[in-house]
Backbone as a printed PyTorch tensor [residue, N CA C, xyz], in Angstrom:
tensor([[[ -2.3710,  33.2180, -32.4480],
         [ -0.9790,  33.5170, -32.1150],
         [ -1.1030,  34.9060, -31.5500]],

        [[ -1.8210,  35.7470, -32.1070],
         [ -1.8080,  37.1900, -31.6130],
         [ -2.4210,  37.2290, -30.1320]],

        [[ -3.3530,  36.1890, -29.9000],
         [ -3.8240,  36.2350, -28.4770],
         [ -2.7730,  35.9350, -27.2990]],

        [[ -1.7690,  35.2340, -27.7410],
         [ -0.7060,  34.9590, -26.8140],
         [  0.4330,  36.0060, -26.8430]],

        [[  0.5070,  36.6890, -27.8800],
         [  1.5850,  37.8600, -27.9360],
         [  1.1290,  38.9920, -27.0840]],

        [[ -0.2000,  39.3320, -27.1860],
         [ -0.4590,  40.4720, -26.3810],
         [ -0.1950,  40.5290, -24.8970]],

        [[ -0.5800,  39.3860, -24.3210],
         [ -0.1780,  39.3710, -22.7840],
         [  1.3230,  39.3670, -22.4810]],

        [[  1.9790,  38.7130, -23.4180],
         [  3.4320,  38.7210, -23.1950],
         [  4.0400,  40.2170, -23.3520]],

        [[  3.5210,  40.8990, -24.3500],
         [  4.0120,  42.2610, -24.5550],
         [  3.6180,  43.2140, -23.3660]],

        [[  2.4070,  43.0000, -22.8570],
         [  1.9710,  43.6920, -21.6250],
         [  2.8310,  43.3070, -20.4120]],

        [[  3.0950,  42.0540, -20.2260],
         [  4.0200,  41.6390, -19.1020],
         [  5.4440,  42.1040, -19.3010]],

        [[  5.9390,  42.3200, -20.4320],
         [  7.2520,  42.7970, -20.5170],
         [  7.1440,  44.3740, -20.2620]],

        [[  6.1380,  45.0480, -20.7270],
         [  6.0130,  46.4770, -20.4620],
         [  5.8990,  46.7240, -18.9520]],

        [[  5.1300,  45.8410, -18.3110],
         [  4.9390,  46.0880, -16.7670],
         [  6.2730,  45.7750, -16.0710]],

        [[  7.0720,  44.8030, -16.5330],
         [  8.3420,  44.4780, -15.8250],
         [  9.3050,  45.6290, -16.0760]],

        [[  9.2970,  46.2580, -17.3540],
         [ 10.2940,  47.3090, -17.6090],
         [  9.7210,  48.5800, -16.7890]],

        [[  8.5760,  48.7500, -16.6200],
         [  8.0770,  49.9560, -15.8750],
         [  8.0800,  49.7450, -14.3510]],

        [[  8.2680,  48.6130, -13.8770],
         [  8.2690,  48.2510, -12.3430],
         [  9.2390,  49.0440, -11.6480]],

        [[ 10.5640,  49.1890, -12.0510],
         [ 11.5460,  49.9610, -11.2930],
         [ 11.0470,  51.5460, -11.2080]],

        [[ 10.6940,  52.0750, -12.3060],
         [ 10.2740,  53.4100, -12.3030],
         [  9.0260,  53.5660, -11.2910]],

        [[  8.1720,  52.6430, -11.3480],
         [  6.8760,  52.6890, -10.4260],
         [  7.4090,  52.5520,  -9.0180]],

        [[  8.4140,  51.6830,  -8.6870],
         [  8.9220,  51.4400,  -7.2870],
         [  9.4560,  52.6860,  -6.8620]],

        [[ 10.2210,  53.6140,  -7.6430],
         [ 10.8380,  54.7390,  -7.2720],
         [  9.7600,  55.6580,  -6.7050]],

        [[  8.6550,  55.8420,  -7.3810],
         [  7.7110,  56.7770,  -6.9650],
         [  6.8550,  56.1520,  -5.7980]],

        [[  6.6790,  54.9400,  -5.6820],
         [  5.9140,  54.4100,  -4.5760],
         [  6.7480,  54.3010,  -3.3190]],

        [[  8.0980,  54.0160,  -3.4980],
         [  8.9570,  53.9350,  -2.2720],
         [  9.6190,  55.1560,  -1.7710]],

        [[  9.5720,  56.1910,  -2.5860],
         [ 10.2000,  57.5030,  -2.2540],
         [  9.8350,  57.9260,  -0.8720]],

        [[  8.5160,  58.0650,  -0.4720],
         [  8.3030,  58.5100,   0.8400],
         [  8.7480,  57.4590,   1.9440]],

        [[  8.9260,  56.1980,   1.6200],
         [  9.5190,  55.2570,   2.5330],
         [ 10.9420,  55.5500,   2.8720]],

        [[ 11.7830,  55.9440,   1.8320],
         [ 13.1240,  56.1330,   1.9560],
         [ 13.3140,  57.3910,   2.6610]],

        [[ 12.3770,  58.4430,   2.5700],
         [ 12.4460,  59.5960,   3.3200],
         [ 12.2930,  59.4000,   4.7110]],

        [[ 11.2310,  58.5530,   5.1250],
         [ 11.0130,  58.0840,   6.4470],
         [ 12.2570,  57.4830,   7.0190]],

        [[ 12.7820,  56.5320,   6.2880],
         [ 13.9090,  55.7820,   6.7610],
         [ 15.0590,  56.6700,   7.0570]],

        [[ 15.3080,  57.5900,   6.1750],
         [ 16.4770,  58.5580,   6.5040],
         [ 16.2220,  59.3350,   7.6800]],

        [[ 14.8910,  59.8090,   7.9540],
         [ 14.7160,  60.5010,   9.2670],
         [ 14.9780,  59.6490,  10.3280]],

        [[ 14.4090,  58.3910,  10.2790],
         [ 14.6370,  57.3860,  11.4390],
         [ 16.1110,  57.2160,  11.7120]],

        [[ 16.9260,  57.0970,  10.7150],
         [ 18.4130,  56.8780,  10.8940],
         [ 18.9260,  58.0980,  11.4960]],

        [[ 18.5280,  59.3130,  11.1030],
         [ 19.0670,  60.4410,  11.7450],
         [ 18.7480,  60.4760,  13.1610]],

        [[ 17.5610,  60.2760,  13.6300],
         [ 17.0740,  60.3120,  14.9410],
         [ 17.8870,  59.3170,  15.7180]],

        [[ 18.0770,  58.0220,  15.2080],
         [ 18.9090,  57.0460,  15.9260],
         [ 20.3750,  57.5740,  16.0900]],

        [[ 20.8660,  58.2230,  15.1640],
         [ 22.1960,  58.7800,  15.2290],
         [ 22.3040,  59.7260,  16.2700]],

        [[ 21.3680,  60.6880,  16.3470],
         [ 21.4170,  61.7330,  17.3740],
         [ 21.3370,  61.1200,  18.8470]],

        [[ 20.3940,  60.0970,  18.9300],
         [ 20.2530,  59.3710,  20.2200],
         [ 21.5300,  58.7450,  20.6320]],

        [[ 22.1190,  58.0790,  19.7120],
         [ 23.5240,  57.4030,  19.9710],
         [ 24.5430,  58.3960,  20.2580]],

        [[ 24.5780,  59.5210,  19.6880],
         [ 25.5490,  60.4760,  20.0440],
         [ 25.3530,  61.1860,  21.4830]],

        [[ 24.1240,  61.1970,  21.9690],
         [ 23.7760,  61.7760,  23.2380],
         [ 24.1760,  60.6610,  24.2630]],

        [[ 23.8400,  59.4270,  24.0060],
         [ 24.0880,  58.4390,  25.0150],
         [ 25.5650,  58.0160,  25.0880]],

        [[ 26.4560,  58.2100,  24.0620],
         [ 27.6780,  57.6250,  24.1020],
         [ 28.5310,  57.9980,  25.3170]],

        [[ 28.6270,  59.2700,  25.6290],
         [ 29.3360,  59.6880,  26.8950],
         [ 28.9710,  59.0180,  28.1680]],

        [[ 27.7850,  58.8310,  28.5010],
         [ 27.3380,  58.1370,  29.7740],
         [ 27.7550,  56.6310,  29.6440]],

        [[ 27.5940,  56.0910,  28.5000],
         [ 28.0580,  54.7210,  28.3990],
         [ 29.5240,  54.4900,  28.6920]],

        [[ 30.4000,  55.4300,  28.1080],
         [ 31.7730,  55.2520,  28.2610],
         [ 32.1060,  55.5560,  29.7330]],

        [[ 31.4630,  56.4650,  30.3990],
         [ 31.6100,  56.8240,  31.8200],
         [ 31.2440,  55.4550,  32.6740]],

        [[ 30.1200,  54.8120,  32.2930],
         [ 29.7730,  53.6490,  32.9770],
         [ 30.7870,  52.5120,  32.7790]],

        [[ 31.3400,  52.4200,  31.4940],
         [ 32.4020,  51.3740,  31.3940],
         [ 33.6160,  51.6470,  32.2340]],

        [[ 34.1200,  52.8650,  32.2160],
         [ 35.2850,  53.1910,  32.9800],
         [ 34.9130,  53.0270,  34.5740]],

        [[ 33.7790,  53.3540,  34.9940],
         [ 33.4560,  53.1610,  36.4400],
         [ 33.4020,  51.6340,  36.6840]],

        [[ 32.9750,  50.8840,  35.7160],
         [ 32.8890,  49.4250,  35.9070],
         [ 34.2620,  48.8550,  36.0460]],

        [[ 35.1390,  49.2480,  35.1880],
         [ 36.5490,  48.9050,  35.0670],
         [ 37.2570,  49.1140,  36.4900]],

        [[ 36.9520,  50.4320,  36.9870],
         [ 37.5970,  50.7590,  38.2360],
         [ 37.0500,  49.8280,  39.4020]],

        [[ 35.7520,  49.5150,  39.4440],
         [ 35.2490,  48.7250,  40.5340],
         [ 35.7980,  47.2700,  40.3780]],

        [[ 35.7690,  46.7630,  39.1630],
         [ 36.3300,  45.4280,  38.8080],
         [ 37.8420,  45.2390,  39.2830]],

        [[ 38.6050,  46.1820,  38.9160],
         [ 40.0370,  46.0480,  39.1760],
         [ 40.3220,  46.2920,  40.7640]],

        [[ 39.4570,  47.1230,  41.4370],
         [ 39.5970,  47.2580,  42.9280],
         [ 39.2730,  45.9220,  43.5410]],

        [[ 38.1980,  45.2690,  43.0970],
         [ 37.7590,  43.9700,  43.6730],
         [ 38.8480,  42.8670,  43.2170]],

        [[ 39.4320,  43.1060,  42.1000],
         [ 40.4680,  42.0600,  41.8430],
         [ 41.7310,  42.3430,  42.6230]],

        [[ 42.0500,  43.4390,  42.8840],
         [ 43.1570,  43.7860,  43.8520],
         [ 42.9840,  43.1880,  45.2500]],

        [[ 41.7000,  43.4810,  45.6460],
         [ 41.3340,  42.9600,  47.1000],
         [ 41.4090,  41.4160,  47.0070]],

        [[ 41.0000,  40.8980,  45.9520],
         [ 40.9790,  39.4100,  45.9750],
         [ 42.4170,  38.8030,  45.9500]],

        [[ 43.2440,  39.5330,  45.2340],
         [ 44.7010,  39.1090,  45.1430],
         [ 45.5220,  39.2530,  46.4480]],

        [[ 45.1230,  40.3190,  47.2430],
         [ 45.5220,  40.5350,  48.5690],
         [ 45.1010,  39.3430,  49.4760]],

        [[ 43.8040,  39.0590,  49.3680],
         [ 43.3470,  37.9120,  50.1470],
         [ 44.0120,  36.6190,  49.7710]],

        [[ 44.1890,  36.3790,  48.5180],
         [ 44.8790,  35.1820,  47.9370],
         [ 46.2210,  35.1050,  48.5270]],

        [[ 46.9710,  36.3300,  48.6020],
         [ 48.3310,  36.2050,  49.0850],
         [ 48.3920,  35.9490,  50.5120]],

        [[ 47.5460,  36.4120,  51.3140],
         [ 47.4850,  36.0240,  52.7760],
         [ 47.2220,  34.6540,  52.8930]],

        [[ 46.1840,  34.0250,  52.1090],
         [ 45.7680,  32.6680,  52.1970],
         [ 47.0000,  31.7890,  51.8850]],

        [[ 47.7530,  32.1810,  50.7290],
         [ 48.9020,  31.4150,  50.2900],
         [ 50.0720,  31.4900,  51.2630]],

        [[ 50.2070,  32.5610,  51.9280],
         [ 51.3310,  32.7960,  52.8280],
         [ 50.9300,  31.7250,  54.0650]],

        [[ 49.7440,  31.7630,  54.4440],
         [ 49.3280,  30.9440,  55.6880],
         [ 49.5660,  29.4090,  55.2380]],

        [[ 49.0690,  29.1250,  54.1670],
         [ 49.0600,  27.5870,  53.7360],
         [ 50.4010,  27.0600,  53.4710]],

        [[ 51.3670,  27.9780,  52.9690],
         [ 52.7500,  27.4600,  52.7100],
         [ 53.6140,  27.7890,  53.7780]],

        [[ 53.2270,  28.4110,  54.7560],
         [ 54.0320,  28.8140,  55.9320],
         [ 55.2110,  29.5870,  55.5920]],

        [[ 55.1640,  30.6420,  54.7460],
         [ 56.1820,  31.3940,  54.2440],
         [ 55.7670,  32.8690,  54.1530]],

        [[ 56.7740,  33.7460,  54.2200],
         [ 56.4190,  35.1460,  54.0130],
         [ 56.3720,  35.4100,  52.5480]],

        [[ 55.3150,  36.0990,  52.1630],
         [ 55.1150,  36.5470,  50.8020],
         [ 55.1470,  38.1280,  50.6730]],

        [[ 55.5750,  38.6470,  49.5380],
         [ 55.6010,  40.0800,  49.4070],
         [ 54.7060,  40.5970,  48.2930]],

        [[ 53.8350,  41.5830,  48.5600],
         [ 52.9160,  42.1060,  47.7060],
         [ 53.4930,  43.5390,  47.3320]],

        [[ 53.9390,  43.7510,  46.0930],
         [ 54.6950,  45.0010,  45.6730],
         [ 53.7540,  45.6350,  44.6260]],

        [[ 53.3380,  46.9990,  44.7040],
         [ 52.6620,  47.6070,  43.6930],
         [ 53.4880,  48.7930,  43.1340]],

        [[ 53.0880,  49.0940,  41.9480],
         [ 53.7520,  50.1840,  41.2110],
         [ 52.5010,  50.8750,  40.6080]],

        [[ 52.6230,  52.0840,  40.0380],
         [ 51.5210,  52.8380,  39.4700],
         [ 50.9150,  52.0220,  38.1500]],

        [[ 51.6500,  51.1330,  37.5980],
         [ 51.2540,  50.3340,  36.4620],
         [ 50.6240,  49.0020,  36.7130]],

        [[ 50.8680,  48.5950,  37.9880],
         [ 50.2600,  47.2040,  38.3580],
         [ 50.7640,  46.7480,  39.7320]],

        [[ 50.7950,  45.3250,  39.9450],
         [ 51.2990,  44.8070,  41.1010],
         [ 51.8260,  43.4030,  40.7740]],

        [[ 52.6490,  42.8500,  41.8480],
         [ 52.9400,  41.5090,  41.7210],
         [ 53.1960,  40.8950,  43.1680]],

        [[ 53.0960,  39.5450,  43.2220],
         [ 53.1730,  38.8340,  44.4480],
         [ 54.4150,  37.9720,  44.2940]],

        [[ 55.2980,  38.0900,  45.1440],
         [ 56.5930,  37.4380,  45.0520],
         [ 56.9560,  36.6360,  46.4220]],

        [[ 57.8640,  35.7050,  46.2820],
         [ 58.4260,  35.1280,  47.5040],
         [ 59.6920,  35.7900,  47.7130]],

        [[ 60.0170,  36.5190,  48.6630],
         [ 61.1610,  37.3700,  48.9610],
         [ 62.4390,  36.5520,  49.1100]],

        [[ 62.1870,  35.2260,  49.6720],
         [ 63.2940,  34.3570,  49.7450],
         [ 63.9910,  33.8330,  48.4680]],

        [[ 62.9710,  33.5240,  47.5400],
         [ 63.4380,  32.7600,  46.3740],
         [ 63.3330,  33.7640,  45.1710]],

        [[ 62.6060,  34.8620,  45.2580],
         [ 62.4400,  35.7570,  44.0710],
         [ 61.3800,  35.2650,  43.1200]],

        [[ 60.7250,  34.2410,  43.4080],
         [ 59.6740,  33.7920,  42.4860],
         [ 58.4740,  34.6100,  42.3190]],

        [[ 58.0560,  34.9640,  41.1720],
         [ 56.8470,  35.7130,  41.0260],
         [ 55.7080,  34.6960,  40.9620]],

        [[ 54.8830,  34.8880,  41.8550],
         [ 53.6190,  34.1190,  42.0860],
         [ 52.4770,  34.5470,  41.2110]],

        [[ 52.2790,  35.8710,  41.3110],
         [ 51.0600,  36.4270,  40.5040],
         [ 51.4970,  37.8870,  40.0960]],

        [[ 51.1370,  38.3020,  38.8890],
         [ 51.4210,  39.5980,  38.4110],
         [ 50.2380,  40.2370,  37.6520]],

        [[ 50.0470,  41.4950,  37.8760],
         [ 48.9260,  42.0710,  37.0560],
         [ 49.2890,  43.4270,  36.6840]],

        [[ 49.2330,  43.7270,  35.3570],
         [ 49.4870,  45.0310,  34.7350],
         [ 48.1380,  45.7780,  34.4190]],

        [[ 48.0650,  46.9290,  34.7520],
         [ 46.8460,  47.7890,  34.5680],
         [ 46.7920,  48.1670,  33.1170]],

        [[ 45.5250,  48.3550,  32.6040],
         [ 45.2810,  48.9260,  31.1130],
         [ 44.2520,  50.0310,  31.3710]],

        [[ 43.9480,  50.6450,  30.3260],
         [ 42.7490,  51.5240,  30.1320],
         [ 42.8840,  52.6440,  31.1910]],

        [[ 43.9730,  53.2540,  31.4720],
         [ 44.1060,  54.4930,  32.3220],
         [ 43.9380,  54.1490,  33.7890]],

        [[ 44.0040,  52.8400,  34.2010],
         [ 43.9550,  52.6040,  35.5850],
         [ 45.4480,  52.9220,  36.2220]],

        [[ 45.4440,  53.3000,  37.4020],
         [ 46.6190,  53.7880,  38.1260],
         [ 46.5540,  53.4700,  39.4890]],

        [[ 47.7270,  52.9790,  40.2590],
         [ 47.8320,  52.7730,  41.6010],
         [ 48.5430,  53.7240,  42.4710]],

        [[ 48.9330,  54.8710,  41.7350],
         [ 49.5200,  56.0360,  42.4040],
         [ 50.8750,  55.7960,  42.7000]],

        [[ 51.4210,  55.2040,  43.8110],
         [ 52.7800,  55.2210,  44.4030],
         [ 53.2600,  53.8210,  44.5130]],

        [[ 54.5670,  53.5750,  44.5720],
         [ 54.9920,  52.1960,  44.8340],
         [ 54.8360,  51.9530,  46.2720]],

        [[ 54.4050,  50.6660,  46.5230],
         [ 54.0920,  50.2630,  47.9480],
         [ 54.4530,  48.7810,  48.1180]],

        [[ 54.8180,  48.4710,  49.1720],
         [ 55.1220,  46.9980,  49.4830],
         [ 54.5460,  46.6500,  50.7970]],

        [[ 53.9170,  45.4540,  50.8200],
         [ 53.4120,  44.9340,  52.0450],
         [ 53.8310,  43.4300,  52.1290]],

        [[ 54.2090,  43.0060,  53.3160],
         [ 54.5960,  41.6460,  53.5250],
         [ 53.4500,  40.7660,  54.2660]],

        [[ 53.1920,  39.5930,  53.7320],
         [ 52.3080,  38.8340,  54.4360],
         [ 53.0320,  37.6750,  55.2780]],

        [[ 52.5870,  37.4450,  56.5010],
         [ 53.2380,  36.4360,  57.2570],
         [ 52.4490,  35.1990,  57.5540]],

        [[ 53.1820,  34.0090,  57.8810],
         [ 52.5470,  32.7760,  57.9530],
         [ 51.4510,  32.6260,  58.9530]],

        [[ 51.5770,  33.5740,  59.9220],
         [ 50.4600,  33.5000,  60.9980],
         [ 49.3010,  34.3690,  60.7420]],

        [[ 49.2890,  34.9300,  59.4820],
         [ 47.9900,  35.6350,  59.0100],
         [ 48.0740,  37.1560,  59.0730]],

        [[ 49.1680,  37.6720,  59.6470],
         [ 49.2480,  39.1830,  59.7640],
         [ 49.8930,  39.6690,  58.6010]],

        [[ 49.8020,  40.9440,  58.3070],
         [ 50.3070,  41.6730,  57.1680],
         [ 50.7520,  43.0710,  57.5690]],

        [[ 51.6820,  43.6130,  56.7340],
         [ 52.0100,  45.0170,  56.8090],
         [ 50.9500,  45.8580,  56.3720]],

        [[ 50.3930,  46.7950,  57.1480],
         [ 49.1620,  47.5720,  56.7320],
         [ 49.4420,  48.4060,  55.5760]],

        [[ 48.5390,  48.6810,  54.7160],
         [ 48.8020,  49.5890,  53.6820],
         [ 47.4520,  50.0670,  53.1650]],

        [[ 47.4390,  51.1460,  52.3970],
         [ 46.2770,  51.6930,  51.6960],
         [ 46.5690,  51.8550,  50.2240]],

        [[ 45.9140,  51.1650,  49.4100],
         [ 46.0970,  51.1980,  47.9260],
         [ 44.9390,  52.0610,  47.3300]],

        [[ 45.3560,  53.0880,  46.6500],
         [ 44.4180,  53.9130,  45.8660],
         [ 44.3440,  53.7220,  44.4210]],

        [[ 43.4070,  53.0210,  43.8250],
         [ 43.4450,  52.7550,  42.5270],
         [ 42.4260,  53.7890,  41.8350]],

        [[ 42.8740,  54.3110,  40.6880],
         [ 42.0700,  55.3960,  40.1280],
         [ 42.0850,  55.2690,  38.5620]],

        [[ 41.0860,  56.0650,  38.0600],
         [ 40.9840,  56.2890,  36.5910],
         [ 40.2970,  57.6250,  36.4220]],

        [[ 39.7980,  57.7530,  35.1480],
         [ 39.1370,  59.0250,  34.8580],
         [ 37.9040,  59.2540,  35.4870]],

        [[ 37.2080,  58.3070,  36.1120],
         [ 35.8730,  58.3470,  36.8360],
         [ 36.0420,  58.4500,  38.2540]],

        [[ 37.1570,  58.3090,  38.8450],
         [ 37.2570,  58.3340,  40.3430],
         [ 38.3970,  57.5620,  40.9260]],

        [[ 38.3190,  57.4710,  42.1300],
         [ 39.3310,  56.6320,  42.9350],
         [ 38.5740,  55.7400,  43.9090]],

        [[ 39.1060,  54.4890,  44.1160],
         [ 38.6780,  53.5770,  45.0500],
         [ 39.8040,  53.1950,  46.0140]],

        [[ 39.4700,  52.9960,  47.2100],
         [ 40.5460,  52.6430,  48.2070],
         [ 40.3950,  51.3120,  48.6380]],

        [[ 41.4630,  50.5970,  48.6410],
         [ 41.5110,  49.0390,  49.0650],
         [ 42.5440,  49.1920,  50.3590]],

        [[ 41.8070,  48.9270,  51.5490],
         [ 42.7360,  48.9250,  52.8340],
         [ 43.1180,  47.5450,  53.1520]],

        [[ 44.4750,  47.4250,  53.4280],
         [ 45.0300,  46.1740,  54.0060],
         [ 45.2610,  46.4390,  55.4910]],

        [[ 44.6160,  45.7050,  56.3640],
         [ 44.7360,  45.9950,  57.7530],
         [ 45.9050,  45.0810,  58.2570]],

        [[ 46.3590,  45.3930,  59.5180],
         [ 47.3700,  44.5800,  60.0600],
         [ 46.9100,  43.1390,  60.4120]],

        [[ 45.6260,  42.9160,  60.5410],
         [ 45.1890,  41.5560,  60.6270],
         [ 45.3450,  40.7210,  59.4050]],

        [[ 45.5520,  41.3520,  58.2040],
         [ 45.5010,  40.6690,  56.9610],
         [ 44.1110,  40.7580,  56.2440]],

        [[ 43.1160,  41.4560,  56.9280],
         [ 41.9080,  41.5060,  56.3270],
         [ 41.9520,  42.7340,  55.2580]],

        [[ 41.0750,  42.6170,  54.2810],
         [ 41.1260,  43.5800,  53.0710],
         [ 39.6870,  44.1830,  53.0550]],

        [[ 39.6630,  45.5400,  52.8450],
         [ 38.4630,  46.2200,  52.6320],
         [ 38.5090,  47.0000,  51.4180]],

        [[ 37.3850,  47.0910,  50.5680],
         [ 37.3600,  48.0180,  49.5460],
         [ 36.4010,  49.0010,  49.7720]],

        [[ 36.7120,  50.2770,  49.5390],
         [ 35.8930,  51.4980,  49.7860],
         [ 35.7580,  52.2270,  48.5460]]])
């Protein structure tokens, strides 16, 4: 009986001492882990402003392209429906309407600090022509220009 009791007591003692042994063995690992976490935090702090600048620049490009696409869509819709359509912009966004019926065909409101500057209106005619206009869309990273030419062609600069 004593032969079986001794290994059990030794096992219980080892299990009881294991947490204390792990603290001494793992302590350098915890120190290294804390240093690694601190280094990652510093790198994240340094890289955050360029990432936010990239996001705002990407938003500006995306909304300028969307504005150009909606101008082209308005021209195409005006030709296909043989009706005059009006593109009206405000600093907060823009909308496409039918001036005869007052129906709103498409509407876009800007978010995230995007701005169109001033109120502008351009009419699109069934023969493909349009009232020329220059739309300046801007945010904290810069300004992009969307040109609507008299021929109805749209350019993004």
